[in-house]
mmCIF file of C-alpha atoms in Angstrom:
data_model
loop_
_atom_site.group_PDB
_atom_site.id
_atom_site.type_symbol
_atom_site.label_atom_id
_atom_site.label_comp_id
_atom_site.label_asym_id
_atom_site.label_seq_id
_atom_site.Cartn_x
_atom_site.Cartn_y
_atom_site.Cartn_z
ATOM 1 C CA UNK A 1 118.898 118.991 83.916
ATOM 2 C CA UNK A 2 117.613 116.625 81.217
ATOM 3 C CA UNK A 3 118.523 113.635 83.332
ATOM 4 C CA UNK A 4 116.992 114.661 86.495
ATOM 5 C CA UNK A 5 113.568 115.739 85.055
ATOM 6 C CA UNK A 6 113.394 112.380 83.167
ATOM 7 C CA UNK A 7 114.667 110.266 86.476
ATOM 8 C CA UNK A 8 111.856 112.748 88.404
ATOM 9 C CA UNK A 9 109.008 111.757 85.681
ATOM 10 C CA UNK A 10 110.179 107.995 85.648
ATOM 11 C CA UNK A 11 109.861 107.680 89.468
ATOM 12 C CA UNK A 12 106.318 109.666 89.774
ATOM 13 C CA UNK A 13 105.265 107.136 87.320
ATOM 14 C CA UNK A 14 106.755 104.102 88.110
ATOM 15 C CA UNK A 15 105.570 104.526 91.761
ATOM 16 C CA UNK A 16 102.084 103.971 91.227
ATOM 17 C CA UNK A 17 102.297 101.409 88.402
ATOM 18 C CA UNK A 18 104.104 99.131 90.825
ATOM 19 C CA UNK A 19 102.285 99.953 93.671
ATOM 20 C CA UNK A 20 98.778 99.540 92.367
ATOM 21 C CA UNK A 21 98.865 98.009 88.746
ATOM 22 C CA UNK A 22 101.552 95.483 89.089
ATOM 23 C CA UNK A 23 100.018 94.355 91.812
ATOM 24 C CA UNK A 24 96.941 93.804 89.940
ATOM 25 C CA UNK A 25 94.451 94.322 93.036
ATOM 26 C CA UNK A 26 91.980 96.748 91.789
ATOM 27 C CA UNK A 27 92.103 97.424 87.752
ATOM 28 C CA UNK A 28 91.381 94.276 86.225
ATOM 29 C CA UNK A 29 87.731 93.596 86.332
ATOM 30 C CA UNK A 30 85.479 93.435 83.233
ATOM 31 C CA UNK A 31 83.663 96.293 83.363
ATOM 32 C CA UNK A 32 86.915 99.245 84.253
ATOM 33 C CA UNK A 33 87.333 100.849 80.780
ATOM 34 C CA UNK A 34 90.769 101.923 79.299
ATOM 35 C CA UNK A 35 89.835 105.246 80.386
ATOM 36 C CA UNK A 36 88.947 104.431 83.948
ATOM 37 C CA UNK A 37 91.941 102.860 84.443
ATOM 38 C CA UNK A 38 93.893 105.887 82.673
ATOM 39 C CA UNK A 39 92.263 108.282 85.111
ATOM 40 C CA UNK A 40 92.484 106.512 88.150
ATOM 41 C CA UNK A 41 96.165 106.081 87.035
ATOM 42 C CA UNK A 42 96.907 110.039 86.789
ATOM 43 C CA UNK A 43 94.942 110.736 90.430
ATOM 44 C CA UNK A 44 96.985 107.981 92.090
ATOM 45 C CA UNK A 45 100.350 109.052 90.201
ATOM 46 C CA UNK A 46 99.371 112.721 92.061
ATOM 47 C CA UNK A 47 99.881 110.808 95.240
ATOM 48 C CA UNK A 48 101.885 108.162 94.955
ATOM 49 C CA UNK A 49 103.937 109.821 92.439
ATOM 50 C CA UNK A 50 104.877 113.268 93.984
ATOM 51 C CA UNK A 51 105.188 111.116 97.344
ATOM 52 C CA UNK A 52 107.793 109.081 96.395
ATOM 53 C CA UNK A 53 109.550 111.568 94.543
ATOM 54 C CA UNK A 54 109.473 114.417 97.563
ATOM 55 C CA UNK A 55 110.522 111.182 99.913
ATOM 56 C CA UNK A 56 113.322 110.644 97.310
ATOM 57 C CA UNK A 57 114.457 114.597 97.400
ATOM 58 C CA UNK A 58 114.590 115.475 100.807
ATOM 59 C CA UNK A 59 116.222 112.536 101.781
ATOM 60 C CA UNK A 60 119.237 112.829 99.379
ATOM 61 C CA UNK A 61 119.125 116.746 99.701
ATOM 62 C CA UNK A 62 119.806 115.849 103.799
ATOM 63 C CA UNK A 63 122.495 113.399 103.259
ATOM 64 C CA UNK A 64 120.471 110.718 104.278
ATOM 65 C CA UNK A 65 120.360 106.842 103.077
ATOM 66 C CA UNK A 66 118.042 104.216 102.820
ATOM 67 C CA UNK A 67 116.839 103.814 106.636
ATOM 68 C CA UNK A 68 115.151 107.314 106.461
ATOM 69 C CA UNK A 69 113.622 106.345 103.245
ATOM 70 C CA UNK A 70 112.330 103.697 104.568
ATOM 71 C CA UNK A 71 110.645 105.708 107.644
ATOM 72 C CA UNK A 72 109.477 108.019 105.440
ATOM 73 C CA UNK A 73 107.434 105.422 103.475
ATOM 74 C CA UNK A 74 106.223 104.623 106.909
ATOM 75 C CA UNK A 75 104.998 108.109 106.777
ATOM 76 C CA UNK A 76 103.332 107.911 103.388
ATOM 77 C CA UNK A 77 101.655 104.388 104.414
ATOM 78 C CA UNK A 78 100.418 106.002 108.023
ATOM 79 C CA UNK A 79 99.289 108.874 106.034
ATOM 80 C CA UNK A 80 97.534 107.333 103.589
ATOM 81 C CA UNK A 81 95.878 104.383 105.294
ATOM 82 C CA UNK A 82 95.387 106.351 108.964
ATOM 83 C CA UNK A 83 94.505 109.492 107.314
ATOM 84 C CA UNK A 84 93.215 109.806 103.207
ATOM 85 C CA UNK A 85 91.659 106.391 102.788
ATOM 86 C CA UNK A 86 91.474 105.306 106.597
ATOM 87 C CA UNK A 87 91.847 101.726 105.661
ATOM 88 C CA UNK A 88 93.212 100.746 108.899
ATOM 89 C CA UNK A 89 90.013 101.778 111.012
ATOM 90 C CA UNK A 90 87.121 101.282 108.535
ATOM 91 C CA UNK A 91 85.613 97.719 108.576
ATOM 92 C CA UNK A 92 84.219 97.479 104.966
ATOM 93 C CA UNK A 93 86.836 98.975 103.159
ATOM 94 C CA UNK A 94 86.372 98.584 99.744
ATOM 95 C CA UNK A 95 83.411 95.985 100.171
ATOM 96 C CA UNK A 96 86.069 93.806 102.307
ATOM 97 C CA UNK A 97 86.352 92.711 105.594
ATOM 98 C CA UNK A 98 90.226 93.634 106.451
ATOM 99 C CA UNK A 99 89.872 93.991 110.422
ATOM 100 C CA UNK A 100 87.737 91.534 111.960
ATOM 101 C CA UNK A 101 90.680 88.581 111.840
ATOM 102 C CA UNK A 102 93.051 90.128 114.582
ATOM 103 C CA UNK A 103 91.237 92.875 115.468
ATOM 104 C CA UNK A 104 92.097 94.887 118.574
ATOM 105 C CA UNK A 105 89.209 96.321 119.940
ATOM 106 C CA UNK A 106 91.153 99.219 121.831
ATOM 107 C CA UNK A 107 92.691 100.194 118.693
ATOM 108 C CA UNK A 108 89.903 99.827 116.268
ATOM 109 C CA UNK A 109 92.855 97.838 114.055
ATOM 110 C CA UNK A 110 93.004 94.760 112.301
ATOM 111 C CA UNK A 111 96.711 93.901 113.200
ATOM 112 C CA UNK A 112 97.716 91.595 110.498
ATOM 113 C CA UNK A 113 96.403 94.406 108.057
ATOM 114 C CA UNK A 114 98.125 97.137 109.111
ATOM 115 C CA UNK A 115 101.363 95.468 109.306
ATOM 116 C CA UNK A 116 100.687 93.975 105.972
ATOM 117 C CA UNK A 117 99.226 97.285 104.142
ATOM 118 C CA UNK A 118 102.068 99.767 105.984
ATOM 119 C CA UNK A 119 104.742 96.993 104.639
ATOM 120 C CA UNK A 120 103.238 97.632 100.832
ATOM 121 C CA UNK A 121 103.595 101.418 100.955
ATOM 122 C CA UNK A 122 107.428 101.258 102.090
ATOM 123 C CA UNK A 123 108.366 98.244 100.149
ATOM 124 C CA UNK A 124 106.227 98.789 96.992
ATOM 125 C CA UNK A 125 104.952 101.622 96.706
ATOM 126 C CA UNK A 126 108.299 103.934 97.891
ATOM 127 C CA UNK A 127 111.656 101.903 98.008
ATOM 128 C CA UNK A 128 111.447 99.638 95.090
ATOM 129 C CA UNK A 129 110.320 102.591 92.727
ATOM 130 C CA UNK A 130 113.368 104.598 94.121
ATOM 131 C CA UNK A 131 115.775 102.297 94.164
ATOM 132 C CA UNK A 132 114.831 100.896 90.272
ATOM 133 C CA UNK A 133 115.196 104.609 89.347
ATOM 134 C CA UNK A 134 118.282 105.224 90.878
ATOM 135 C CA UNK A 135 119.636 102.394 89.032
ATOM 136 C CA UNK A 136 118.197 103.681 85.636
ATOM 137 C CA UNK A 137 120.092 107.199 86.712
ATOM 138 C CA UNK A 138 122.708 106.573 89.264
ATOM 139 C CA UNK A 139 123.599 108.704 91.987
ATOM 140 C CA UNK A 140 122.352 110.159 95.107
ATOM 141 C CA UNK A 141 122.199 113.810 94.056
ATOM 142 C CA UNK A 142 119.207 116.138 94.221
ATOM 143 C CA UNK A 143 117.235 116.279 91.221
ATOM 144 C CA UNK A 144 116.245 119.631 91.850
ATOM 145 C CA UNK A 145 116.044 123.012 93.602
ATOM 146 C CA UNK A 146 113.859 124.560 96.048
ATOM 147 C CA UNK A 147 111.312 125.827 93.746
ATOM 148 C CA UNK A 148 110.725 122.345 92.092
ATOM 149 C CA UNK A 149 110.440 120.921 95.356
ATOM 150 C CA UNK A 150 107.708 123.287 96.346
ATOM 151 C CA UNK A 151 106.040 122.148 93.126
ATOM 152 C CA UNK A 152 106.393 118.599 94.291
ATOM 153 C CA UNK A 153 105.102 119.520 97.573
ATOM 154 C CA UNK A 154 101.927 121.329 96.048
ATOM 155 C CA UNK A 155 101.359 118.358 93.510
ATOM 156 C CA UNK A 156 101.500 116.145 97.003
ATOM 157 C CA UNK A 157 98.716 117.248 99.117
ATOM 158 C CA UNK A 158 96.741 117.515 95.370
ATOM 159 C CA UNK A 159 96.821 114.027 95.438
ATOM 160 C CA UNK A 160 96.403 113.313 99.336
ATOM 161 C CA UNK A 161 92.553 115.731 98.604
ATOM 162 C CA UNK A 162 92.359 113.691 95.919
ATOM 163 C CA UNK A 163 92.335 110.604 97.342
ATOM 164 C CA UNK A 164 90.254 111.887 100.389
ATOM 165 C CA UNK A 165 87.626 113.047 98.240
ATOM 166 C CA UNK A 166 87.330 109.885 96.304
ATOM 167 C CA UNK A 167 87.443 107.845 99.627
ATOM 168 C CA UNK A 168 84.835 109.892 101.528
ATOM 169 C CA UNK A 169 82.351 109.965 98.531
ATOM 170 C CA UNK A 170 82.862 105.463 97.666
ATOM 171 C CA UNK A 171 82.576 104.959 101.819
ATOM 172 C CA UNK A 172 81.638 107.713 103.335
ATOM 173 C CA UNK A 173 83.642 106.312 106.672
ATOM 174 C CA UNK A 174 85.391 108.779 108.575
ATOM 175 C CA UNK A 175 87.838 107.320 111.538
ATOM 176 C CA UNK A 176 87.385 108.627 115.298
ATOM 177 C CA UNK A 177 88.982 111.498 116.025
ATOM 178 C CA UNK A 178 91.497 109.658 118.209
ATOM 179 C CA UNK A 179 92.537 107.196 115.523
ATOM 180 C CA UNK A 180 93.195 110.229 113.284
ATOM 181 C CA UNK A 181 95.425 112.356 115.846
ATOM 182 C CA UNK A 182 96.867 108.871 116.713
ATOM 183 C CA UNK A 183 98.012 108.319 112.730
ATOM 184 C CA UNK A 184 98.816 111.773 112.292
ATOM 185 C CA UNK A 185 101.485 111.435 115.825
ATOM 186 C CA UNK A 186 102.798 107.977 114.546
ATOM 187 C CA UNK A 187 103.512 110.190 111.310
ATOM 188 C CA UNK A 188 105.429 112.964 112.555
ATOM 189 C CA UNK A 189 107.301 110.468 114.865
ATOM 190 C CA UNK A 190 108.316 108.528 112.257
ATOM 191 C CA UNK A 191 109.623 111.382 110.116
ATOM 192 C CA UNK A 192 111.362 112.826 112.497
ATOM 193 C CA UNK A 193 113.327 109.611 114.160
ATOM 194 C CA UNK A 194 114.245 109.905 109.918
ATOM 195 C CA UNK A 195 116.026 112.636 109.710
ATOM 196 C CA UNK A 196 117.526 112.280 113.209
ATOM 197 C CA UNK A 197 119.391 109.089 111.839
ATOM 198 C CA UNK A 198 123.626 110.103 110.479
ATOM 199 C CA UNK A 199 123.925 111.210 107.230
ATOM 200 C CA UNK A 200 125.350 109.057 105.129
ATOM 201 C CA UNK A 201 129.321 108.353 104.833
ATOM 202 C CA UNK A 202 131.097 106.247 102.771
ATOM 203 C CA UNK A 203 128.574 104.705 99.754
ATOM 204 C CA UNK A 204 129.575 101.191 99.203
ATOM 205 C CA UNK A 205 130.049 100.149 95.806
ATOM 206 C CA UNK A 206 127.307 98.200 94.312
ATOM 207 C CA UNK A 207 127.080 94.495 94.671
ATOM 208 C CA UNK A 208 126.014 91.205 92.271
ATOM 209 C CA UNK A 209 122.347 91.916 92.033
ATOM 210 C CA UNK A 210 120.698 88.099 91.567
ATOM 211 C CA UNK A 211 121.625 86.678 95.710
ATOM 212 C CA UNK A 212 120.047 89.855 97.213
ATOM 213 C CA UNK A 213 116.966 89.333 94.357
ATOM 214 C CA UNK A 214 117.005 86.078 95.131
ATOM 215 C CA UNK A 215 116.583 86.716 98.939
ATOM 216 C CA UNK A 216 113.915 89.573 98.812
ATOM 217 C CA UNK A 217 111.723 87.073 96.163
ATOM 218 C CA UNK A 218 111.446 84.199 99.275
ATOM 219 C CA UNK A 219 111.121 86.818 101.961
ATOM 220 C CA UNK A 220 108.186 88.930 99.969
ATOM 221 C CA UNK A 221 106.747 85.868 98.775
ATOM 222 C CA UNK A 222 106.301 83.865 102.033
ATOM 223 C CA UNK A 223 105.150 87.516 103.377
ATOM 224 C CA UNK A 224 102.356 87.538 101.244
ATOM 225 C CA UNK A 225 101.275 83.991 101.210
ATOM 226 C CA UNK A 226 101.133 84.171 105.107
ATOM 227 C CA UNK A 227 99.054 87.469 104.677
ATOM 228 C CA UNK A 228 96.712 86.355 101.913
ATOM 229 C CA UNK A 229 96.216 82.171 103.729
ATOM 230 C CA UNK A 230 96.648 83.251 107.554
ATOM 231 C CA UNK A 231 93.131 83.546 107.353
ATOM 232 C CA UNK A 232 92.350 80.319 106.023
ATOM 233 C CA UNK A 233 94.599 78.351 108.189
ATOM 234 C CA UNK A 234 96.235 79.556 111.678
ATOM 235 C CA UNK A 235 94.951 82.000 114.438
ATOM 236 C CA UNK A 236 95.410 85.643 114.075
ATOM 237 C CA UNK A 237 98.576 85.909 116.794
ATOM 238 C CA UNK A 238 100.266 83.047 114.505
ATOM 239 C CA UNK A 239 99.922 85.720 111.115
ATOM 240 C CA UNK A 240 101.451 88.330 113.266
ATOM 241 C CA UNK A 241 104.091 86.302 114.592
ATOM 242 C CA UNK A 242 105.282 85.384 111.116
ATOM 243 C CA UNK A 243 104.930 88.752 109.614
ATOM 244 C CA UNK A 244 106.943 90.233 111.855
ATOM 245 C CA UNK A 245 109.607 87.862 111.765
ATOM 246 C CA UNK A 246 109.904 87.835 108.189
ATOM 247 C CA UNK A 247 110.237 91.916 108.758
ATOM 248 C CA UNK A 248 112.723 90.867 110.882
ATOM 249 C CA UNK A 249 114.725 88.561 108.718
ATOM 250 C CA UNK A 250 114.844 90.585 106.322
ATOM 251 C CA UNK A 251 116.153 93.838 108.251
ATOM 252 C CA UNK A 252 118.743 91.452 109.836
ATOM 253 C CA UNK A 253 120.008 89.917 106.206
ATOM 254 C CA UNK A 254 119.838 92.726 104.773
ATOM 255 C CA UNK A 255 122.238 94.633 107.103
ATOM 256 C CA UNK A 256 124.558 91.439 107.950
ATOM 257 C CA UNK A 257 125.108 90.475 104.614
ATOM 258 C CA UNK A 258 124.686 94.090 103.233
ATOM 259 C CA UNK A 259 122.616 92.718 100.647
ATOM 260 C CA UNK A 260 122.293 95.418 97.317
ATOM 261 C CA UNK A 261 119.417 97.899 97.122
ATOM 262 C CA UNK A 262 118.589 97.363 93.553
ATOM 263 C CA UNK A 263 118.770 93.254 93.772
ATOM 264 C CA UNK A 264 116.532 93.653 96.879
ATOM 265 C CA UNK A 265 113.996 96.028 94.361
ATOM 266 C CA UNK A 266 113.947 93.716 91.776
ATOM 267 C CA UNK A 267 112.949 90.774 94.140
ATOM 268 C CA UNK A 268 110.270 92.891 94.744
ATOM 269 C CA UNK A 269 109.130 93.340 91.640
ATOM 270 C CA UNK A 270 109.393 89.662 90.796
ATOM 271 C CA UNK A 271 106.645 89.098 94.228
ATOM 272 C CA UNK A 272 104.506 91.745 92.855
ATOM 273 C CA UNK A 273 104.866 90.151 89.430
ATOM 274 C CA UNK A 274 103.470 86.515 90.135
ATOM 275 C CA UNK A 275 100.844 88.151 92.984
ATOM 276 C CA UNK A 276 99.396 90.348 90.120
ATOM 277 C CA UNK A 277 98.921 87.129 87.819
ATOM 278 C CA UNK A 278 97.193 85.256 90.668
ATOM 279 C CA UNK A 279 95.023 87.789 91.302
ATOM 280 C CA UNK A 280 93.780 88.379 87.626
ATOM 281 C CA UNK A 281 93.454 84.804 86.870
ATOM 282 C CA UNK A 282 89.595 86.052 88.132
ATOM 283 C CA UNK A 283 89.585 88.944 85.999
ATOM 284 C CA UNK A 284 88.990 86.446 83.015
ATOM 285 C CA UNK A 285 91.224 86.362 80.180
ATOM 286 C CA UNK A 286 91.012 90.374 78.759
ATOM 287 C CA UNK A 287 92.392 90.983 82.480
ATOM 288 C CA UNK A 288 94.719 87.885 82.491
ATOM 289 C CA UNK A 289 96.524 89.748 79.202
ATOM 290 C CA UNK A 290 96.076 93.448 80.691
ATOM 291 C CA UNK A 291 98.362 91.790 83.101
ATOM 292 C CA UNK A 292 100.685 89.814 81.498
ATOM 293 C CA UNK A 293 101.790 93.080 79.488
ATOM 294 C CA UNK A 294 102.268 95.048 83.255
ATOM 295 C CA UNK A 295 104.493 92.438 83.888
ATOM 296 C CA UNK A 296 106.239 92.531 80.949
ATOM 297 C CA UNK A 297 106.760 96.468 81.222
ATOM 298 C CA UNK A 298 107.833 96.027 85.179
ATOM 299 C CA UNK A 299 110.273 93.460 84.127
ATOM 300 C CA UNK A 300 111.914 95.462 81.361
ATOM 301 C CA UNK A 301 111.977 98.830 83.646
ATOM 302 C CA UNK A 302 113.732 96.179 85.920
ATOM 303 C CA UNK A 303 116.083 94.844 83.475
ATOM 304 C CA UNK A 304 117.375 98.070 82.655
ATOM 305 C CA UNK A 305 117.896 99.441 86.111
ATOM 306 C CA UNK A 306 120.152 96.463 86.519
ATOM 307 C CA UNK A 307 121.984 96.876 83.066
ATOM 308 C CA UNK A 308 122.664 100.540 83.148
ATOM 309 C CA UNK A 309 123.738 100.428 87.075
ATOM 310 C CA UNK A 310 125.749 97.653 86.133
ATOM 311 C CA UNK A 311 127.544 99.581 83.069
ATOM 312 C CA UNK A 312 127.690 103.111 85.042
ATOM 313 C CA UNK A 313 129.529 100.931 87.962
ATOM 314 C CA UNK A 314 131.978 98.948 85.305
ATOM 315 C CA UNK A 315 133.120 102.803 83.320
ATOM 316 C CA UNK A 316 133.770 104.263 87.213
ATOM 317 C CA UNK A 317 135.382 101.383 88.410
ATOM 318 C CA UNK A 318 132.737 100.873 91.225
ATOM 319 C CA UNK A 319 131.797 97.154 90.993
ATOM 320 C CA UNK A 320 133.332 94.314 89.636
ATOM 321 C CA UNK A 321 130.744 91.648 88.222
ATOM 322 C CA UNK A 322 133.500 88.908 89.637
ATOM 323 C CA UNK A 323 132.807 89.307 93.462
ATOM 324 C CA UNK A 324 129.309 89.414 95.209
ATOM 325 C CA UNK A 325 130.380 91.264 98.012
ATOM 326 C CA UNK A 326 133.038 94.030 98.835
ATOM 327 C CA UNK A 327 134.502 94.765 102.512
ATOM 328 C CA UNK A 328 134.471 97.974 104.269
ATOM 329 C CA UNK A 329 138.469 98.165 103.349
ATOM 330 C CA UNK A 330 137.225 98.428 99.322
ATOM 331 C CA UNK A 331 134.611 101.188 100.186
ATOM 332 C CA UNK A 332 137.226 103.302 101.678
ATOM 333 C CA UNK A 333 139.387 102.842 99.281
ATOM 334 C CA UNK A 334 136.956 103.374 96.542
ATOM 335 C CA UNK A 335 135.683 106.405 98.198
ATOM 336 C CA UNK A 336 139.191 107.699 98.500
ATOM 337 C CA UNK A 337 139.733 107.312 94.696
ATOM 338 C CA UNK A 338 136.540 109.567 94.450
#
């Protein structure tokens, strides 16, 4: 019990602190206080927080593996940008101009935003979080019962009125009704092609955790420099283009090559890492070394997800540190030995 309420604590806050502060896209300016930041911390860990830890629950309590968690961060990022802060419809979002470079006027979208924001929420702000955690703790058991997972479920849509309210009041923007039902259908379609997918068989044993790291740090990276210069440099349909084949590359290397959850994580974390210095080298230098200590705590939280999997896999004879890879022959035999 001990275990699972820390893992469950350690996910609801590790979620937003990637998603958000390691990022470095919003907290670093001169004038947010310590306690600004603090607060804005505990409303977004209501959100981002009991999302990724409900996500986490009900798809391990189903049987399922990473392909619905990864729909269901599609969920969290429709809900959150369709629906709470309506990013994808609302021109001046934060001050910015996010849809005029590919928008689609039938849509009221900015395409290379929402395939670049909805990417965040199920790379950042869900799966890395989950999978760092679940290398801290291994194992793909439930973490608690039904009345716990009410609570998570209450402490949820806390967080989704939270956000909403603070939204409505900074913009005041509320989407057409059709862009709303259309964000709320994408939702429930996505959530339930996610638990329509098979339950999960044989778990393969871990794998070496610095190819797949290496691989998710060149795929992120190039994602984000084509998001953040695409603008600067090539037509809109050129951004798209590359941002979805970099999705694609990386769906089809991950699955060919069965590249390891955790390596792919902490590739993520080392993209977030050098974005979130870039983007507080504007900050000045108080928000250059707010920064520089996020990264520090992302990269230790990432060091020992990798240690302790590694040691948990070496006592059960999971994983040996010689071989990169496994076959489908050592799973079932390792499975069998289970």
């Amino acid at each position: 019990m001990r275990r699972h309420l820390a893992a469950t604590f350690a996910l609801a806050l590790l979620s937003p602190f990637l998603a958000e502060f390691l990022l470095g896209d919003q907290y670093l300016s001169a004038d947010r206080s310590v306690g600004t930041q603090v607060g804005m911390f505990l409303v977004l860990g209501l959100w981002y927080g009991a999302g990724a830890v409900l996500i986490r629950e009900v798809a391990r309590r189903a049987g399922r593996g990473w392909p619905t968690i990864l729909l269901l961060g599609l969920v969290f990022g429709l809900i959150e940008e369709g629906l709470l802060t309506q990013s994808l419809f609302n021109p001046h979002y934060l001050g910015l101009d996010l849809l005029s470079y590919g928008h689609l006027d039938a849509l009221g979208i900015g395409l290379p935003w929402t395939i670049f924001v909805l990417t965040l929420h199920v790379v950042w702000s869900i799966a890395t979080p989950i999978a760092l955690v679940e290398g801290i703790w291994p194992g793909r058991d439930p973490w608690f019962g039904r009345v716990g997972l009410g609570v998570v479920s209450g402490l949820a849509v806390l967080g989704a009125l939270a956000i909403l309210t603070v939204s409505w009041f900074s913009s005041g923007f509320v989407a057409a009704p059709a862009q709303l039902i259309t964000s709320a259908v994408l939702a429930v379609v996505a959530a339930v092609v996610a638990f329509r997918l098979p339950r999960v068989g044989i778990v393969r044993p871990p794998r070496a955790v610095l190819p797949s790291a290496a691989v998710a740090l060149v795929l992120a990276s190039a994602f984000q420099v084509t998001e953040h210069q695409g603008p600067d440099l090539v037509p809109a349909w050129a951004t798209v283009g590359v941002l979805l084949v970099l999705l694609a590359a990386a769906i089809a290397v991950s699955v060919v090559f069965r590249l390891d959850v955790l390596g792919l994580a902490t590739g993520a974390v080392l993209t977030y890492a050098w974005v979130g210095l870039a983007n507080s080298l504007s900050a000045g230098l108080a928000g250059v070394i707010e920064q520089t200590v996020i990264v520090l705590v992302a990269l230790a939280v990432t060091a020992l997800a990798v240690t302790r999997r590694r040691r948990h896999a070496s006592d059960t004879g999971e994983w040996s540190p010689i071989s990169a890879s496994g076959s489908d022959a050592d799973a079932a035999a390792h499975a069998k030995r289970r």
